[in-house]
Amino acid sequence: MAVLGIETSCDETGVALYSAPYADEGANKGGLLAHALYSQIEMHAEYGGVVPELASRDHIRKLLPLVQQVLDEAALESTDIEAVAYTAGPGLIGALMVGASVAQGLAIGWHKPAIAIHHMEGHLLAPLMMADPPKPPFVALLVSGGHTQLIEVEALGRYRLLGQTLDDAVGEAFDKTAKLLGLNYPGGPELAKLAEQGRDDVFKLPRPMIDRPGLDFSFSGLKTAVLQTLPEGADEQTRADLARAFEQAAVDTLVIKCRRAMEQTGHKALIVAGGVGANRQLRLKLAEMTEKQGTELHFPPPEFCTDNGAMIAHVGWLRRKQGQTPPCSIDCRARWPLDELDPIPTDD
Ligand code: KG4
Ligand code: ZN
């Protein structure tokens, strides 16, 4: 039996099947059985950002064929599905409604429960799909296009907000700065690529909020600093140098606050999730920091850092295992604080 997961909160249509992992003749089986992802990036690139209504319509077109694709890939029938999990928020409300309606429709048709999943819990617990998963308590850095948060994970489903951005999310700052540098949408990976050609210390940008106590972030000033520093008609090398300075300042800020969060809580593991978790420099710098601290660092592979259906199927499976199947309702939320979730009891 498997849980079908559906993700449509923004511009990726993600579908996956997740079942209980088990060991068979020494090999690990089960777990993630199949996953498929369709990215709308090309369609939105023309407009320089996500157009919500176009996103909703494209999810409608892609969702059911992707459901069929993962069922075929895993050689499963609809009767093998024990629950349908879907992202109920936070995200673009129209896009969320598409996923929720399709999920509830399938669940009703298949006589199975539908489970509403918090998108950020999907990201947060994605590292637990991998081999050697960390056990709570741990600290999580959630870095995406809409969120920059440090969270204390006391237990599965028990999340305490330690700090968050007071203005732009770090992914949003990457995207906006990339636009200033004349790069295409989505800017984060493009800016990271350009920064690889940049030289160190040509430009020095501020590390916002590091001299203030606490674990909050601010990234809008950094983007403004890039705007003020960018010379008119800057050539490719100058833009690359500035991209590098921006990336280093953003990464340093995240690393400094993570170190502080680890020291404050005394936890021994840090996990990083969300789209910006795919950034190579962030991965390298956090690895150095945790090695020095003697703490563990866990990342999902880059493909599961950005939005995907696997992380939703996985949390759906965790919650289903504990019998958590809310009543049938199509109830999506554009905004949804993570600390309003119910705890997930663990077996051990
Ligand atoms: O988690 P995600 O796929 O979607 C949201 O829930 O927001 O994150 C998308 C964000 C975008 O802002 C994108 O530019 C950023 O993650 N991103 C990156 C990289 N890959 C994706 N930012 C910096 N470096 C990357 N390699
Ligand atoms: Zn996301």
Coordinates of C-alpha atoms and ligand atoms in Angstrom, one line a residue:
M1 CA 0.0 0.0 0.0
A2 CA 1.2 3.5 -0.9
V3 CA 0.4 7.1 -0.3
L4 CA 0.0 9.3 -3.4
G5 CA 1.4 12.8 -2.9
I6 CA 0.4 15.8 -4.9
E7 CA 2.2 19.2 -4.9
T8 CA 0.9 22.2 -6.7
S9 CA 1.6 25.2 -4.4
C10 CA 3.5 27.2 -7.0
D11 CA 5.1 26.5 -10.4
E12 CA 6.0 22.8 -10.1
T13 CA 3.5 20.0 -10.6
G14 CA 4.9 17.2 -8.4
V15 CA 3.4 13.7 -8.0
A16 CA 4.9 10.8 -6.1
L17 CA 4.2 7.5 -4.4
Y18 CA 5.6 6.6 -0.9
S19 CA 5.3 3.4 1.0
A20 CA 6.7 1.9 4.2
P21 CA 10.5 1.3 3.8
Y22 CA 11.5 -2.3 4.6
A23 CA 14.7 -4.4 4.3
D24 CA 14.5 -7.4 1.9
E25 CA 17.5 -9.7 1.5
G26 CA 19.7 -6.9 2.7
A27 CA 18.4 -4.4 0.2
N28 CA 16.3 -1.4 1.2
K29 CA 12.9 -1.4 -0.6
G30 CA 9.8 0.6 -0.4
G31 CA 10.1 4.2 0.6
L32 CA 9.9 6.4 -2.5
L33 CA 8.4 4.2 -5.2
A34 CA 8.1 6.7 -8.0
H35 CA 8.0 10.4 -8.5
A36 CA 7.4 12.8 -11.4
L37 CA 7.9 16.5 -11.7
Y38 CA 6.8 19.0 -14.3
S39 CA 8.3 22.4 -14.1
Q40 CA 6.4 25.4 -15.5
I41 CA 9.5 27.6 -15.4
E42 CA 9.8 28.0 -19.1
M43 CA 6.2 29.3 -19.3
H44 CA 6.6 31.9 -16.5
A45 CA 10.2 32.9 -17.7
E46 CA 8.6 35.0 -20.4
Y47 CA 6.9 37.2 -17.7
G48 CA 9.9 37.3 -15.4
G49 CA 8.0 35.6 -12.5
V50 CA 5.2 33.2 -11.7
V51 CA 1.8 34.3 -13.1
P52 CA -0.7 32.7 -10.6
E53 CA -3.6 32.1 -13.0
L54 CA -1.3 30.5 -15.7
A55 CA 0.2 28.3 -12.9
S56 CA -3.3 27.0 -11.9
R57 CA -4.3 26.2 -15.5
D58 CA -1.1 24.4 -16.2
H59 CA -1.5 22.3 -13.0
I60 CA -4.9 21.3 -14.3
R61 CA -3.4 20.1 -17.6
K62 CA -0.5 18.2 -16.1
L63 CA -1.8 16.7 -12.8
L64 CA -3.8 13.6 -13.9
P65 CA -1.3 12.5 -16.6
L66 CA 1.5 12.6 -14.0
V67 CA -0.6 10.6 -11.5
Q68 CA -1.0 7.9 -14.2
Q69 CA 2.7 8.1 -14.9
V70 CA 3.8 7.4 -11.3
L71 CA 1.2 4.6 -11.0
D72 CA 2.6 3.0 -14.2
E73 CA 6.2 3.5 -13.1
A74 CA 5.5 1.8 -9.7
A75 CA 3.4 -0.9 -11.4
L76 CA 0.5 0.0 -9.0
E77 CA -3.3 0.2 -9.5
S78 CA -5.6 2.7 -7.8
T79 CA -6.6 0.0 -5.4
D80 CA -3.0 -0.1 -4.1
I81 CA -3.3 3.5 -2.9
E82 CA -4.2 3.9 0.8
A83 CA -4.5 7.7 1.0
V84 CA -4.0 10.8 -1.2
A85 CA -1.9 13.5 0.4
Y86 CA -1.8 17.0 -1.1
T87 CA -0.3 20.4 -0.3
A88 CA -3.0 22.5 1.3
G89 CA -0.8 25.6 1.9
P90 CA 1.0 27.9 2.1
G91 CA 1.2 28.9 -1.6
L92 CA -0.7 30.4 -4.4
I93 CA -4.4 29.9 -3.6
G94 CA -5.6 29.0 -7.1
A95 CA -2.7 26.6 -7.6
L96 CA -3.4 25.0 -4.2
M97 CA -7.1 24.6 -5.1
V98 CA -6.2 22.6 -8.2
G99 CA -4.2 20.1 -6.2
A100 CA -6.7 19.9 -3.4
S101 CA -9.7 19.4 -5.8
V102 CA -7.9 16.7 -7.8
A103 CA -6.7 15.0 -4.6
Q104 CA -10.1 15.0 -3.0
G105 CA -11.8 13.9 -6.2
L106 CA -9.4 10.9 -6.5
A107 CA -9.8 10.1 -2.8
I108 CA -13.6 10.1 -3.0
G109 CA -13.5 8.0 -6.2
W110 CA -11.1 5.5 -4.7
H111 CA -12.9 5.4 -1.3
K112 CA -9.7 6.5 0.4
P113 CA -8.9 9.4 2.8
A114 CA -7.3 12.6 1.6
I115 CA -4.7 14.2 3.8
A116 CA -4.0 18.0 3.8
I117 CA -0.2 18.6 4.1
H118 CA 1.7 21.8 5.0
H119 CA 4.1 22.6 2.2
M120 CA 6.9 23.6 4.6
E121 CA 6.5 20.5 6.7
G122 CA 7.1 18.6 3.4
H123 CA 10.4 20.5 2.9
L124 CA 11.3 20.2 6.6
L125 CA 11.0 16.5 6.7
A126 CA 12.4 15.7 3.3
P127 CA 15.8 14.8 4.8
L128 CA 14.1 12.0 6.7
M129 CA 13.4 10.2 3.4
M130 CA 17.1 9.6 3.0
A131 CA 19.3 6.9 4.5
D132 CA 20.5 7.6 8.0
P133 CA 17.9 10.2 8.8
P134 CA 18.3 12.5 11.7
K135 CA 16.1 12.0 14.8
P136 CA 14.5 15.0 16.6
P137 CA 15.3 17.1 18.4
F138 CA 17.2 19.1 15.8
V139 CA 17.4 22.5 14.2
A140 CA 16.0 23.1 10.7
L141 CA 16.9 25.9 8.4
L142 CA 14.0 26.4 5.9
V143 CA 15.1 28.5 2.9
S144 CA 12.8 28.9 0.0
G145 CA 11.3 31.5 -2.3
G146 CA 8.7 32.4 0.3
H147 CA 10.3 31.5 3.6
T148 CA 13.5 32.0 5.6
Q149 CA 13.0 30.4 9.0
L150 CA 15.0 28.7 11.7
I151 CA 12.9 26.1 13.4
E152 CA 13.4 23.9 16.5
V153 CA 12.0 20.5 15.7
E154 CA 11.2 19.1 19.1
A155 CA 9.4 16.1 17.7
L156 CA 7.7 15.3 14.3
G157 CA 5.0 17.8 14.0
R158 CA 6.1 19.9 17.0
Y159 CA 7.8 22.9 15.5
R160 CA 9.0 26.0 17.4
L161 CA 9.9 29.1 15.4
L162 CA 13.3 30.4 16.5
G163 CA 13.7 33.2 13.9
Q164 CA 12.6 34.3 10.5
T165 CA 13.1 37.0 7.9
L166 CA 11.6 40.4 8.7
D167 CA 11.3 41.2 5.0
D168 CA 12.3 39.3 1.9
A169 CA 12.9 35.5 2.0
V170 CA 16.4 34.6 0.9
G171 CA 15.2 32.9 -2.3
E172 CA 13.2 36.0 -3.1
A173 CA 16.4 38.1 -2.6
F174 CA 18.3 35.7 -4.9
D175 CA 15.5 36.1 -7.5
K176 CA 15.2 39.9 -7.3
T177 CA 19.0 40.4 -7.3
A178 CA 19.3 38.1 -10.3
K179 CA 16.8 40.3 -12.1
L180 CA 18.9 43.4 -11.3
L181 CA 21.9 41.6 -12.8
G182 CA 19.9 40.9 -16.0
L183 CA 19.5 37.2 -15.4
N184 CA 16.4 35.1 -16.2
Y185 CA 13.8 33.7 -13.9
P186 CA 14.2 31.7 -11.7
G187 CA 17.1 33.8 -10.6
G188 CA 18.6 31.7 -7.7
P189 CA 20.3 29.0 -9.7
E190 CA 21.3 31.5 -12.5
L191 CA 22.9 33.8 -10.0
A192 CA 24.7 30.9 -8.4
K193 CA 26.1 29.9 -11.8
L194 CA 27.2 33.5 -12.6
A195 CA 28.8 33.8 -9.1
E196 CA 31.1 30.9 -10.0
Q197 CA 32.9 33.1 -12.5
G198 CA 33.1 36.0 -10.0
R199 CA 36.2 37.0 -8.0
D200 CA 36.4 37.2 -4.2
D201 CA 36.6 40.6 -2.5
V202 CA 36.0 42.8 -5.5
F203 CA 32.8 44.1 -3.9
K204 CA 32.0 44.0 -0.2
L205 CA 28.4 43.8 0.8
P206 CA 26.9 44.0 4.3
R207 CA 25.9 40.9 6.3
P208 CA 22.5 42.1 7.5
M209 CA 21.4 41.6 11.1
I210 CA 24.5 39.7 12.2
D211 CA 25.5 42.2 14.9
R212 CA 22.0 42.1 16.4
P213 CA 21.1 39.4 19.0
G214 CA 18.4 36.9 18.0
L215 CA 17.8 34.7 15.1
D216 CA 15.9 36.9 12.7
F217 CA 17.0 37.7 9.2
S218 CA 16.7 40.6 6.8
F219 CA 17.5 40.4 3.1
S220 CA 15.9 43.3 1.4
G221 CA 18.8 45.7 2.3
L222 CA 21.3 43.3 0.6
K223 CA 19.3 43.5 -2.6
T224 CA 19.3 47.3 -2.3
A225 CA 23.0 47.3 -1.7
V226 CA 23.5 45.4 -5.0
L227 CA 21.3 48.0 -6.8
Q228 CA 23.4 50.8 -5.4
T229 CA 26.7 49.1 -6.2
L230 CA 25.9 47.9 -9.7
P231 CA 27.8 50.3 -12.1
E232 CA 25.7 51.4 -15.2
G233 CA 26.5 49.2 -18.2
A234 CA 28.4 46.7 -16.1
D235 CA 30.3 44.1 -18.1
E236 CA 29.9 40.3 -17.6
Q237 CA 32.9 40.1 -15.2
T238 CA 31.7 42.9 -13.0
R239 CA 28.2 41.3 -12.8
A240 CA 29.8 38.0 -11.9
D241 CA 31.9 39.7 -9.2
L242 CA 28.8 41.3 -7.7
A243 CA 26.8 38.0 -7.9
R244 CA 29.6 36.4 -6.0
A245 CA 29.6 39.2 -3.3
F246 CA 25.8 38.8 -3.0
E247 CA 25.9 35.0 -2.7
Q248 CA 28.7 35.2 -0.1
A249 CA 26.9 37.8 2.0
A250 CA 23.6 35.8 1.9
V251 CA 25.3 32.5 2.7
D252 CA 27.5 34.0 5.5
T253 CA 24.3 35.5 7.1
L254 CA 22.5 32.2 7.0
V255 CA 25.6 30.3 8.4
I256 CA 26.1 32.8 11.2
K257 CA 22.5 32.5 12.3
C258 CA 22.6 28.7 12.0
R259 CA 25.7 28.5 14.2
R260 CA 23.9 30.7 16.8
A261 CA 20.8 28.6 16.7
M262 CA 22.8 25.4 17.3
E263 CA 24.7 27.0 20.2
Q264 CA 21.4 28.4 21.8
T265 CA 19.5 25.1 21.6
G266 CA 22.4 22.8 22.2
H267 CA 21.0 20.4 19.5
K268 CA 23.5 18.2 17.7
A269 CA 21.9 18.1 14.2
L270 CA 21.1 20.7 11.6
I271 CA 18.9 20.0 8.6
V272 CA 18.5 22.3 5.7
A273 CA 15.5 22.3 3.4
G274 CA 13.8 24.3 0.7
G275 CA 14.9 25.5 -2.7
V276 CA 17.9 27.6 -1.6
G277 CA 19.2 24.4 0.1
A278 CA 20.3 23.4 -3.4
N279 CA 22.9 26.2 -3.3
R280 CA 26.4 24.8 -3.4
Q281 CA 28.1 27.5 -1.5
L282 CA 25.6 27.2 1.3
R283 CA 26.1 23.5 1.4
L284 CA 29.9 23.9 1.6
K285 CA 29.9 26.7 4.2
L286 CA 27.4 24.8 6.5
A287 CA 29.5 21.7 6.2
E288 CA 32.6 23.6 7.4
M289 CA 30.6 25.2 10.2
T290 CA 29.1 21.9 11.5
E291 CA 32.4 20.1 11.2
K292 CA 34.0 22.7 13.4
Q293 CA 31.1 22.5 15.9
G294 CA 31.1 18.7 15.9
T295 CA 27.4 18.6 14.9
E296 CA 25.6 16.7 12.1
L297 CA 24.4 18.3 8.9
H298 CA 21.6 16.8 6.8
F299 CA 20.4 17.9 3.4
P300 CA 18.1 16.3 1.0
P301 CA 19.6 15.8 -2.5
P302 CA 19.2 19.0 -4.6
E303 CA 16.2 17.5 -6.5
F304 CA 14.3 17.2 -3.3
C305 CA 15.3 20.7 -2.0
T306 CA 13.1 22.4 -4.5
D307 CA 9.4 21.7 -4.7
N308 CA 8.5 18.1 -5.4
G309 CA 5.7 15.6 -4.8
A310 CA 7.9 13.1 -3.0
M311 CA 8.1 15.3 0.2
I312 CA 4.3 15.6 0.3
A313 CA 3.8 11.8 -0.2
H314 CA 6.4 11.2 2.5
V315 CA 4.6 13.4 5.2
G316 CA 1.3 12.0 4.0
W317 CA 2.6 8.6 4.8
L318 CA 4.0 9.6 8.2
R319 CA 0.7 11.2 9.2
R320 CA -1.4 8.3 7.7
K321 CA 0.7 5.8 9.7
Q322 CA -0.5 7.5 12.8
G323 CA -4.1 7.4 11.6
Q324 CA -4.3 11.1 11.1
T325 CA -6.9 11.5 8.4
P326 CA -8.9 14.7 8.6
P327 CA -12.5 15.0 7.4
C328 CA -13.1 15.6 3.7
S329 CA -12.9 19.3 3.0
I330 CA -11.2 21.4 0.3
D331 CA -9.6 23.9 2.6
C332 CA -6.4 25.6 1.3
R333 CA -4.5 28.3 3.0
A334 CA -2.3 30.9 1.3
R335 CA -0.7 31.6 4.7
W336 CA -0.2 28.9 7.4
P337 CA 2.1 29.2 10.4
L338 CA 4.0 25.9 10.8
D339 CA 3.5 25.8 14.6
E340 CA -0.2 25.3 14.3
L341 CA 0.3 21.6 13.1
D342 CA -0.6 18.6 15.2
P343 CA 2.3 16.5 16.5
I344 CA 3.0 13.1 14.7
P345 CA 3.6 10.5 17.4
T346 CA 6.6 8.2 16.7
D347 CA 6.7 4.5 17.1
D348 CA 9.8 4.5 19.3
Ligands
KG4_1 O1 11.4 25.5 -2.2 P1 11.3 26.1 -3.6 O2 11.4 25.3 -4.8 O3 9.9 26.9 -3.7 C1 9.3 27.6 -2.7 O4 8.5 26.9 -1.9 O5 9.5 28.8 -2.7 O6 12.3 27.3 -3.6 C2 12.5 28.1 -4.7 C3 13.6 29.2 -4.4 C4 13.7 30.2 -5.5 O7 13.7 31.5 -4.9 C5 15.0 29.8 -6.2 O8 15.6 30.9 -6.8 C6 15.8 29.3 -5.1 O9 14.9 28.5 -4.3 N1 16.9 28.4 -5.5 C7 18.2 28.8 -5.3 C8 19.0 27.7 -5.9 N2 18.1 26.8 -6.5 C9 16.8 27.3 -6.2 N3 18.8 29.8 -4.7 C10 20.1 29.8 -4.7 N4 20.9 28.9 -5.3 C11 20.4 27.8 -5.9 N5 21.2 26.9 -6.4
ZN2 ZN 8.7 25.0 -1.6

